[in-house]
Amino acid sequence: MPPGIAPHASSDMFKSPASFKKPRAKRWDHWITQESSSRTGSSIKDSAKYLKTPGLIPLGGGLPSCDYFPFERIDVKVPVAPHFSEQDTLETGIIRTAGKHDIRNGKSLYDLEVCLNYGQATGSAQLIRFVTEHTEIVHKPPYADWWSILTAGNVSALEMCLRMLCSRGDYLLTEEYAFATTLEAATPIGLRIVGIKMDKEGMLADDLDHVLTGWDELERGRPKPFVLYTVPTGQNPTGATQSYRRRQAIYAIAEKHDLCIVEDEPYYFLQMEDYAPGHIHSPVETERIPHDEYLSALIPSYLSLDTSGRVIRLDSFSKIIAPGTRVGWITGAEQLIDRFARHAEVSTSTPRDFDQ
Ligand SMILES: Cc1ncc(COP(=O)(O)O)c(C=O)c1O
């Protein structure tokens, strides 16, 4: 764990050695908008990498002494799996404490001294490590140069991705019925929407291919779109979940037409069995499912299929912990995540401290 306040950190510090042996992503320079390619980010945040230089007196970022943070510790009472109900939490929950100086007292890898100060826009090293290890365990991205960094949740991350990839007047590919907030984020950026037909498994690969193959640039007044926004699991608003075969078919179309897939997956970890009429499912209350069993039951993600590095995946804690935890994470090819991070440095700045 890199020591100190606001240290520079990246997924490369926490990925397994085996992950670096995979082939590298393709180059996507042609996807990046002028706005995004001209971002230099924050020189103050960038200067953090020199802070350990012996003899250097830093006159850059204003990192206050934690003496002035008016919190000595925070206590949270949380459930112990598998006893998640409110009553169970009251009776059998445990209290977790984070103190101001847990790191220097050798009690923890993370504490209030670090998390309440200014941090890197990519998130604390501690949480980059968590989301990186989690991503490798769950998705095993098939290429080497991927990064995960923290975001302020999926809505914010999506809006930033649109600015990175789309210019005023461009078309954006989405499901025929799409998440209202995405449309409301895209419209002021000047994007026009192309809805792809759906069935009960969500977006139809054939219709996507049909729309792109028949794209008439003269008639549409714009080149063929290349950004595909999709909610593969528990799609909002239809609730449809794409099967593995459907995801494979759509990924093949993305390869054929050179698409960037933005998978917005706040509901990915809430997958349940098919609903059978008449049968009431008890949520896993009494039984603890082994991690491997749970993970192997999840429908593989686009990220796990992504041999080219063309998928940007958005994850969020908003549906798996609480909506007010305004922290999520984005995973994709390093070259794209780097552009995203430069934007974050001058917008979201530091992912929310207590939430981290
Ligand atoms: C498809 C989809 N994306 C994103 C969000 C919001 O995610 P977040 O709370 O992480 O911004 C929602 C719901 O609120 C959603 O349905």
Tab-separated table of C-alpha atoms and ligand atoms in Angstrom:
chain	number	residue	atom	x	y	z
A	1	MET	CA	0.000	0.000	0.000
A	2	PRO	CA	1.591	3.310	-0.969
A	3	PRO	CA	2.012	5.319	2.249
A	4	GLY	CA	0.927	8.859	3.081
A	5	ILE	CA	-1.833	11.246	2.110
A	6	ALA	CA	-3.081	11.278	-1.512
A	7	PRO	CA	-0.440	8.913	-2.880
A	8	HIS	CA	-0.448	8.087	-6.553
A	9	ALA	CA	-1.847	4.570	-7.132
A	10	SER	CA	-3.052	2.509	-10.075
A	11	SER	CA	-4.532	-0.925	-10.732
A	12	ASP	CA	-1.146	-2.032	-12.062
A	13	MET	CA	0.117	-2.126	-8.464
A	14	PHE	CA	-2.556	-4.631	-7.476
A	15	LYS	CA	-3.161	-6.879	-10.495
A	16	SER	CA	-1.766	-10.417	-10.453
A	17	PRO	CA	1.485	-11.043	-12.355
A	18	ALA	CA	-0.438	-13.398	-14.692
A	19	SER	CA	-2.726	-10.591	-15.868
A	20	PHE	CA	0.231	-8.747	-17.438
A	21	LYS	CA	0.998	-11.719	-19.683
A	22	LYS	CA	-2.233	-11.263	-21.655
A	23	PRO	CA	-2.279	-9.369	-25.003
A	24	ARG	CA	-2.707	-5.590	-24.867
A	25	ALA	CA	-5.899	-3.718	-25.860
A	26	LYS	CA	-6.217	-2.195	-29.323
A	27	ARG	CA	-5.581	1.554	-29.588
A	28	TRP	CA	-8.690	3.748	-29.417
A	29	ASP	CA	-7.176	7.187	-30.067
A	30	HIS	CA	-9.717	7.749	-32.873
A	31	TRP	CA	-12.574	7.518	-30.351
A	32	ILE	CA	-11.449	10.346	-28.089
A	33	THR	CA	-13.175	13.713	-28.483
A	34	GLN	CA	-11.255	16.946	-28.847
A	35	GLU	CA	-12.552	17.963	-25.411
A	36	SER	CA	-11.125	14.845	-23.824
A	37	SER	CA	-7.819	14.731	-25.684
A	38	SER	CA	-7.083	18.331	-24.695
A	39	ARG	CA	-7.498	17.628	-20.974
A	40	THR	CA	-4.267	18.025	-19.033
A	41	GLY	CA	-5.852	17.269	-15.674
A	42	SER	CA	-4.736	18.852	-12.433
A	43	SER	CA	-1.055	19.736	-12.097
A	44	ILE	CA	-1.533	19.983	-8.331
A	45	LYS	CA	-2.802	16.398	-8.069
A	46	ASP	CA	-0.133	15.225	-10.502
A	47	SER	CA	2.576	16.704	-8.301
A	48	ALA	CA	1.746	14.085	-5.635
A	49	LYS	CA	4.140	11.682	-7.320
A	50	TYR	CA	7.102	13.923	-6.385
A	51	LEU	CA	6.157	14.361	-2.730
A	52	LYS	CA	8.544	11.679	-1.538
A	53	THR	CA	11.542	13.223	-3.317
A	54	PRO	CA	14.182	13.704	-0.599
A	55	GLY	CA	14.755	17.361	0.237
A	56	LEU	CA	11.733	18.603	-1.685
A	57	ILE	CA	9.625	21.284	0.009
A	58	PRO	CA	6.182	20.918	-1.604
A	59	LEU	CA	4.349	24.151	-2.415
A	60	GLY	CA	1.633	22.366	-4.412
A	61	GLY	CA	-1.565	20.825	-3.048
A	62	GLY	CA	-2.937	22.228	0.203
A	63	LEU	CA	-3.189	19.135	2.379
A	64	PRO	CA	-4.290	20.266	5.833
A	65	SER	CA	-3.090	18.637	8.999
A	66	CYS	CA	-5.572	16.031	10.189
A	67	ASP	CA	-5.459	17.757	13.619
A	68	TYR	CA	-8.138	19.987	12.171
A	69	PHE	CA	-10.545	17.240	11.078
A	70	PRO	CA	-13.366	17.284	13.658
A	71	PHE	CA	-13.752	13.489	13.716
A	72	GLU	CA	-11.779	11.199	15.990
A	73	ARG	CA	-13.445	8.010	14.865
A	74	ILE	CA	-16.558	6.667	13.211
A	75	ASP	CA	-18.480	3.577	14.285
A	76	VAL	CA	-20.870	1.704	12.041
A	77	LYS	CA	-23.060	-1.217	13.007
A	78	VAL	CA	-23.324	-3.711	10.167
A	79	PRO	CA	-24.989	-7.092	9.655
A	80	VAL	CA	-23.083	-10.348	9.798
A	81	ALA	CA	-23.846	-12.548	6.797
A	82	PRO	CA	-26.284	-14.172	6.292
A	83	HIS	CA	-28.337	-12.237	8.874
A	84	PHE	CA	-29.186	-9.105	6.951
A	85	SER	CA	-32.565	-7.979	8.277
A	86	GLU	CA	-32.914	-4.816	10.335
A	87	GLN	CA	-33.857	-6.865	13.409
A	88	ASP	CA	-30.923	-9.257	12.916
A	89	THR	CA	-28.554	-6.339	12.531
A	90	LEU	CA	-29.826	-4.842	15.779
A	91	GLU	CA	-29.387	-8.108	17.607
A	92	THR	CA	-26.326	-9.736	16.048
A	93	GLY	CA	-24.699	-6.952	14.006
A	94	ILE	CA	-21.155	-5.953	14.793
A	95	ILE	CA	-19.614	-2.525	15.215
A	96	ARG	CA	-16.779	-1.568	12.909
A	97	THR	CA	-14.641	1.355	13.900
A	98	ALA	CA	-12.382	3.567	11.827
A	99	GLY	CA	-10.086	5.804	13.835
A	100	LYS	CA	-8.066	8.797	12.774
A	101	HIS	CA	-4.663	7.167	13.196
A	102	ASP	CA	-5.330	3.483	12.584
A	103	ILE	CA	-2.595	3.251	9.960
A	104	ARG	CA	0.203	4.679	12.087
A	105	ASN	CA	-1.052	2.626	15.062
A	106	GLY	CA	-0.815	-0.520	12.934
A	107	LYS	CA	-4.536	-1.272	13.311
A	108	SER	CA	-5.689	-0.906	9.723
A	109	LEU	CA	-4.612	-0.142	6.157
A	110	TYR	CA	-7.033	2.768	5.944
A	111	ASP	CA	-8.058	5.500	8.353
A	112	LEU	CA	-9.669	8.915	8.724
A	113	GLU	CA	-6.363	10.747	8.434
A	114	VAL	CA	-6.088	9.511	4.828
A	115	CYS	CA	-9.697	9.355	3.742
A	116	LEU	CA	-10.767	12.784	5.042
A	117	ASN	CA	-7.970	14.650	3.299
A	118	TYR	CA	-7.764	15.610	-0.343
A	119	GLY	CA	-7.071	12.484	-2.353
A	120	GLN	CA	-6.392	11.474	-5.911
A	121	ALA	CA	-9.359	11.776	-8.285
A	122	THR	CA	-8.946	8.078	-9.016
A	123	GLY	CA	-9.787	7.234	-5.398
A	124	SER	CA	-7.730	6.082	-2.461
A	125	ALA	CA	-5.059	3.457	-3.066
A	126	GLN	CA	-6.877	1.206	-0.584
A	127	LEU	CA	-10.105	1.184	-2.597
A	128	ILE	CA	-8.365	1.020	-5.976
A	129	ARG	CA	-6.786	-2.137	-4.619
A	130	PHE	CA	-10.183	-3.482	-3.547
A	131	VAL	CA	-11.947	-2.796	-6.870
A	132	THR	CA	-8.959	-4.034	-8.884
A	133	GLU	CA	-8.761	-7.361	-7.043
A	134	HIS	CA	-12.542	-7.665	-7.173
A	135	THR	CA	-12.575	-6.980	-10.940
A	136	GLU	CA	-9.896	-9.564	-11.589
A	137	ILE	CA	-11.701	-12.197	-9.509
A	138	VAL	CA	-15.147	-11.552	-11.001
A	139	HIS	CA	-14.455	-10.612	-14.627
A	140	LYS	CA	-10.920	-11.780	-15.424
A	141	PRO	CA	-10.537	-9.180	-18.207
A	142	PRO	CA	-8.912	-11.020	-21.144
A	143	TYR	CA	-6.377	-8.273	-21.933
A	144	ALA	CA	-3.470	-6.892	-19.941
A	145	ASP	CA	-3.714	-3.100	-19.794
A	146	TRP	CA	-6.999	-2.492	-17.959
A	147	TRP	CA	-7.472	-0.206	-15.000
A	148	SER	CA	-10.219	0.285	-12.439
A	149	ILE	CA	-10.607	3.628	-10.696
A	150	LEU	CA	-13.305	5.049	-8.447
A	151	THR	CA	-16.131	7.287	-9.646
A	152	ALA	CA	-18.934	9.298	-8.068
A	153	GLY	CA	-21.441	6.618	-9.143
A	154	ASN	CA	-22.711	5.467	-12.500
A	155	VAL	CA	-24.727	8.497	-13.571
A	156	SER	CA	-21.763	10.807	-13.137
A	157	ALA	CA	-19.385	8.297	-14.736
A	158	LEU	CA	-21.658	7.818	-17.711
A	159	GLU	CA	-21.942	11.543	-18.356
A	160	MET	CA	-18.163	11.825	-18.238
A	161	CYS	CA	-17.807	8.892	-20.660
A	162	LEU	CA	-20.186	10.536	-23.112
A	163	ARG	CA	-18.025	13.668	-23.054
A	164	MET	CA	-14.946	11.560	-23.633
A	165	LEU	CA	-16.372	9.708	-26.622
A	166	CYS	CA	-19.148	11.730	-28.286
A	167	SER	CA	-19.305	15.143	-29.933
A	168	ARG	CA	-22.317	17.405	-30.452
A	169	GLY	CA	-24.522	15.996	-33.223
A	170	ASP	CA	-23.275	12.393	-32.867
A	171	TYR	CA	-25.662	9.484	-32.490
A	172	LEU	CA	-25.653	7.250	-29.415
A	173	LEU	CA	-26.863	3.642	-29.636
A	174	THR	CA	-29.082	2.534	-26.739
A	175	GLU	CA	-31.849	0.088	-26.016
A	176	GLU	CA	-35.205	1.030	-27.555
A	177	TYR	CA	-36.464	1.836	-24.033
A	178	ALA	CA	-33.610	3.495	-22.226
A	179	PHE	CA	-32.791	4.772	-18.735
A	180	ALA	CA	-34.328	8.258	-18.592
A	181	THR	CA	-31.314	9.857	-16.894
A	182	THR	CA	-28.992	8.667	-19.652
A	183	LEU	CA	-31.179	10.332	-22.274
A	184	GLU	CA	-31.319	13.470	-20.144
A	185	ALA	CA	-27.511	13.457	-19.845
A	186	ALA	CA	-27.019	12.873	-23.576
A	187	THR	CA	-29.454	15.478	-24.903
A	188	PRO	CA	-27.720	18.639	-23.614
A	189	ILE	CA	-24.410	17.308	-24.935
A	190	GLY	CA	-26.145	17.442	-28.327
A	191	LEU	CA	-26.434	13.697	-28.874
A	192	ARG	CA	-29.131	12.042	-30.902
A	193	ILE	CA	-30.406	8.636	-29.892
A	194	VAL	CA	-30.810	5.487	-31.962
A	195	GLY	CA	-32.946	2.946	-30.114
A	196	ILE	CA	-32.195	-0.720	-30.819
A	197	LYS	CA	-35.159	-3.091	-30.715
A	198	MET	CA	-35.519	-5.369	-27.694
A	199	ASP	CA	-37.156	-8.617	-26.673
A	200	LYS	CA	-37.400	-10.182	-23.219
A	201	GLU	CA	-33.626	-10.600	-23.187
A	202	GLY	CA	-33.031	-6.947	-23.932
A	203	MET	CA	-31.242	-5.497	-26.945
A	204	LEU	CA	-31.440	-7.521	-30.172
A	205	ALA	CA	-28.077	-8.242	-31.796
A	206	ASP	CA	-29.710	-8.611	-35.240
A	207	ASP	CA	-31.322	-5.193	-35.060
A	208	LEU	CA	-28.048	-3.624	-33.936
A	209	ASP	CA	-26.309	-5.152	-36.942
A	210	HIS	CA	-29.164	-4.110	-39.238
A	211	VAL	CA	-29.065	-0.468	-38.084
A	212	LEU	CA	-25.300	-0.214	-38.455
A	213	THR	CA	-25.022	-2.093	-41.744
A	214	GLY	CA	-27.727	0.062	-43.312
A	215	TRP	CA	-26.416	3.347	-41.864
A	216	ASP	CA	-26.752	6.082	-44.501
A	217	GLU	CA	-24.334	8.849	-43.578
A	218	LEU	CA	-25.812	11.302	-46.086
A	219	GLU	CA	-29.359	10.783	-44.921
A	220	ARG	CA	-28.444	10.827	-41.198
A	221	GLY	CA	-25.961	13.674	-41.598
A	222	ARG	CA	-23.461	11.951	-39.360
A	223	PRO	CA	-21.043	8.993	-39.511
A	224	LYS	CA	-22.048	5.617	-38.165
A	225	PRO	CA	-22.275	5.742	-34.343
A	226	PHE	CA	-19.719	3.774	-32.387
A	227	VAL	CA	-20.837	4.189	-28.763
A	228	LEU	CA	-23.269	1.546	-27.552
A	229	TYR	CA	-24.801	2.256	-24.148
A	230	THR	CA	-26.444	-0.788	-22.596
A	231	VAL	CA	-27.750	-1.995	-19.238
A	232	PRO	CA	-27.248	-5.764	-19.635
A	233	THR	CA	-28.615	-6.859	-16.244
A	234	GLY	CA	-32.016	-5.755	-14.935
A	235	GLN	CA	-32.286	-3.158	-17.688
A	236	ASN	CA	-33.934	0.101	-16.669
A	237	PRO	CA	-36.855	0.468	-17.431
A	238	THR	CA	-37.793	-3.000	-18.788
A	239	GLY	CA	-36.032	-5.252	-16.245
A	240	ALA	CA	-34.703	-7.441	-19.080
A	241	THR	CA	-31.453	-9.347	-18.530
A	242	GLN	CA	-29.295	-10.320	-21.495
A	243	SER	CA	-28.365	-14.010	-21.560
A	244	TYR	CA	-24.746	-15.050	-22.078
A	245	ARG	CA	-25.521	-15.956	-25.710
A	246	ARG	CA	-27.080	-12.538	-26.276
A	247	ARG	CA	-24.010	-10.824	-24.839
A	248	GLN	CA	-21.730	-12.904	-27.051
A	249	ALA	CA	-23.822	-12.025	-30.126
A	250	ILE	CA	-23.776	-8.296	-29.309
A	251	TYR	CA	-20.040	-8.375	-28.613
A	252	ALA	CA	-19.516	-9.982	-32.047
A	253	ILE	CA	-21.463	-7.109	-33.664
A	254	ALA	CA	-19.348	-4.644	-31.692
A	255	GLU	CA	-16.217	-6.267	-33.120
A	256	LYS	CA	-17.674	-6.180	-36.625
A	257	HIS	CA	-18.624	-2.470	-36.497
A	258	ASP	CA	-15.846	-1.335	-34.148
A	259	LEU	CA	-18.134	-0.238	-31.311
A	260	CYS	CA	-17.296	0.919	-27.832
A	261	ILE	CA	-19.649	-0.837	-25.410
A	262	VAL	CA	-20.465	1.140	-22.273
A	263	GLU	CA	-22.025	-1.397	-19.894
A	264	ASP	CA	-23.892	0.332	-17.087
A	265	GLU	CA	-24.209	-2.406	-14.467
A	266	PRO	CA	-25.550	-1.151	-11.128
A	267	TYR	CA	-27.722	-4.281	-10.790
A	268	TYR	CA	-25.157	-6.902	-11.832
A	269	PHE	CA	-24.705	-8.377	-8.359
A	270	LEU	CA	-28.461	-8.612	-7.724
A	271	GLN	CA	-29.064	-11.458	-10.182
A	272	MET	CA	-31.629	-13.963	-8.963
A	273	GLU	CA	-33.255	-17.096	-10.309
A	274	ASP	CA	-36.051	-16.758	-12.858
A	275	TYR	CA	-39.318	-15.822	-11.224
A	276	ALA	CA	-41.660	-18.813	-11.084
A	277	PRO	CA	-45.327	-17.815	-10.633
A	278	GLY	CA	-46.766	-19.063	-7.357
A	279	HIS	CA	-43.372	-19.576	-5.780
A	280	ILE	CA	-42.233	-17.049	-3.237
A	281	HIS	CA	-38.483	-16.707	-3.186
A	282	SER	CA	-36.978	-16.188	0.193
A	283	PRO	CA	-33.927	-14.021	-0.146
A	284	VAL	CA	-30.840	-15.860	0.992
A	285	GLU	CA	-31.608	-15.411	4.663
A	286	THR	CA	-30.613	-18.592	6.316
A	287	GLU	CA	-28.055	-19.964	3.979
A	288	ARG	CA	-24.619	-18.752	3.109
A	289	ILE	CA	-23.712	-19.468	-0.498
A	290	PRO	CA	-20.003	-20.108	-1.118
A	291	HIS	CA	-18.388	-17.292	-3.074
A	292	ASP	CA	-17.385	-19.531	-5.992
A	293	GLU	CA	-20.930	-20.808	-6.354
A	294	TYR	CA	-22.356	-17.296	-6.314
A	295	LEU	CA	-19.827	-16.003	-8.851
A	296	SER	CA	-20.289	-18.914	-11.228
A	297	ALA	CA	-24.057	-18.295	-11.192
A	298	LEU	CA	-23.620	-14.724	-12.500
A	299	ILE	CA	-24.057	-14.185	-16.238
A	300	PRO	CA	-20.628	-13.246	-17.576
A	301	SER	CA	-20.139	-9.533	-18.203
A	302	TYR	CA	-19.099	-7.793	-21.417
A	303	LEU	CA	-15.820	-6.999	-19.685
A	304	SER	CA	-15.148	-10.710	-19.322
A	305	LEU	CA	-15.658	-11.192	-23.093
A	306	ASP	CA	-13.558	-8.218	-24.069
A	307	THR	CA	-10.495	-9.389	-25.973
A	308	SER	CA	-10.016	-5.989	-27.691
A	309	GLY	CA	-10.381	-3.631	-24.722
A	310	ARG	CA	-13.492	-1.987	-26.248
A	311	VAL	CA	-15.721	-2.271	-23.159
A	312	ILE	CA	-16.082	0.396	-20.513
A	313	ARG	CA	-17.762	-1.068	-17.459
A	314	LEU	CA	-19.546	1.040	-14.841
A	315	ASP	CA	-20.156	-0.438	-11.395
A	316	SER	CA	-21.740	1.247	-8.414
A	317	PHE	CA	-22.172	0.698	-4.687
A	318	SER	CA	-25.544	2.454	-4.938
A	319	LYS	CA	-27.624	-0.726	-5.301
A	320	ILE	CA	-25.469	-3.113	-3.296
A	321	ILE	CA	-24.819	-0.949	-0.225
A	322	ALA	CA	-26.982	2.186	-0.355
A	323	PRO	CA	-27.899	4.780	-2.998
A	324	GLY	CA	-26.396	7.609	-0.948
A	325	THR	CA	-22.934	6.050	-1.061
A	326	ARG	CA	-21.838	8.144	-3.992
A	327	VAL	CA	-18.985	5.900	-4.971
A	328	GLY	CA	-18.708	3.547	-7.901
A	329	TRP	CA	-15.921	2.322	-10.145
A	330	ILE	CA	-15.105	2.293	-13.823
A	331	THR	CA	-13.043	-0.354	-15.601
A	332	GLY	CA	-11.631	-0.272	-19.099
A	333	ALA	CA	-8.535	0.074	-21.237
A	334	GLU	CA	-5.882	2.140	-19.467
A	335	GLN	CA	-5.781	4.661	-22.351
A	336	LEU	CA	-9.524	5.420	-21.835
A	337	ILE	CA	-9.473	5.346	-18.029
A	338	ASP	CA	-6.548	7.758	-18.098
A	339	ARG	CA	-8.639	10.280	-20.095
A	340	PHE	CA	-11.520	9.765	-17.665
A	341	ALA	CA	-9.215	10.370	-14.689
A	342	ARG	CA	-7.958	13.681	-16.140
A	343	HIS	CA	-11.598	14.809	-16.319
A	344	ALA	CA	-12.316	13.601	-12.766
A	345	GLU	CA	-9.401	15.681	-11.481
A	346	VAL	CA	-11.216	18.863	-12.475
A	347	SER	CA	-14.794	17.768	-11.763
A	348	THR	CA	-15.520	15.161	-9.089
A	349	SER	CA	-12.016	15.889	-7.693
A	350	THR	CA	-11.921	13.238	-4.939
A	351	PRO	CA	-14.487	10.443	-4.488
A	352	ARG	CA	-16.570	11.154	-1.394
A	353	ASP	CA	-14.464	10.687	1.727
A	354	PHE	CA	-16.824	9.089	4.257
A	355	ASP	CA	-18.316	6.984	1.489
A	356	GLN	CA	-14.929	5.589	0.587
B	1	LIG	C1	-29.328	1.802	-15.374
B	1	LIG	C2	-28.975	2.677	-14.242
B	1	LIG	N1	-27.782	3.291	-14.218
B	1	LIG	C3	-27.419	4.080	-13.193
B	1	LIG	C4	-28.265	4.302	-12.125
B	1	LIG	C5	-27.804	5.185	-11.020
B	1	LIG	O1	-26.541	4.751	-10.555
B	1	LIG	P1	-25.742	5.610	-9.469
B	1	LIG	O2	-26.595	5.729	-8.261
B	1	LIG	O3	-24.493	4.819	-9.247
B	1	LIG	O4	-25.435	6.940	-10.081
B	1	LIG	C6	-29.536	3.696	-12.120
B	1	LIG	C7	-30.520	3.878	-11.058
B	1	LIG	O5	-30.581	4.740	-10.254
B	1	LIG	C8	-29.880	2.866	-13.199
B	1	LIG	O6	-31.069	2.262	-13.232
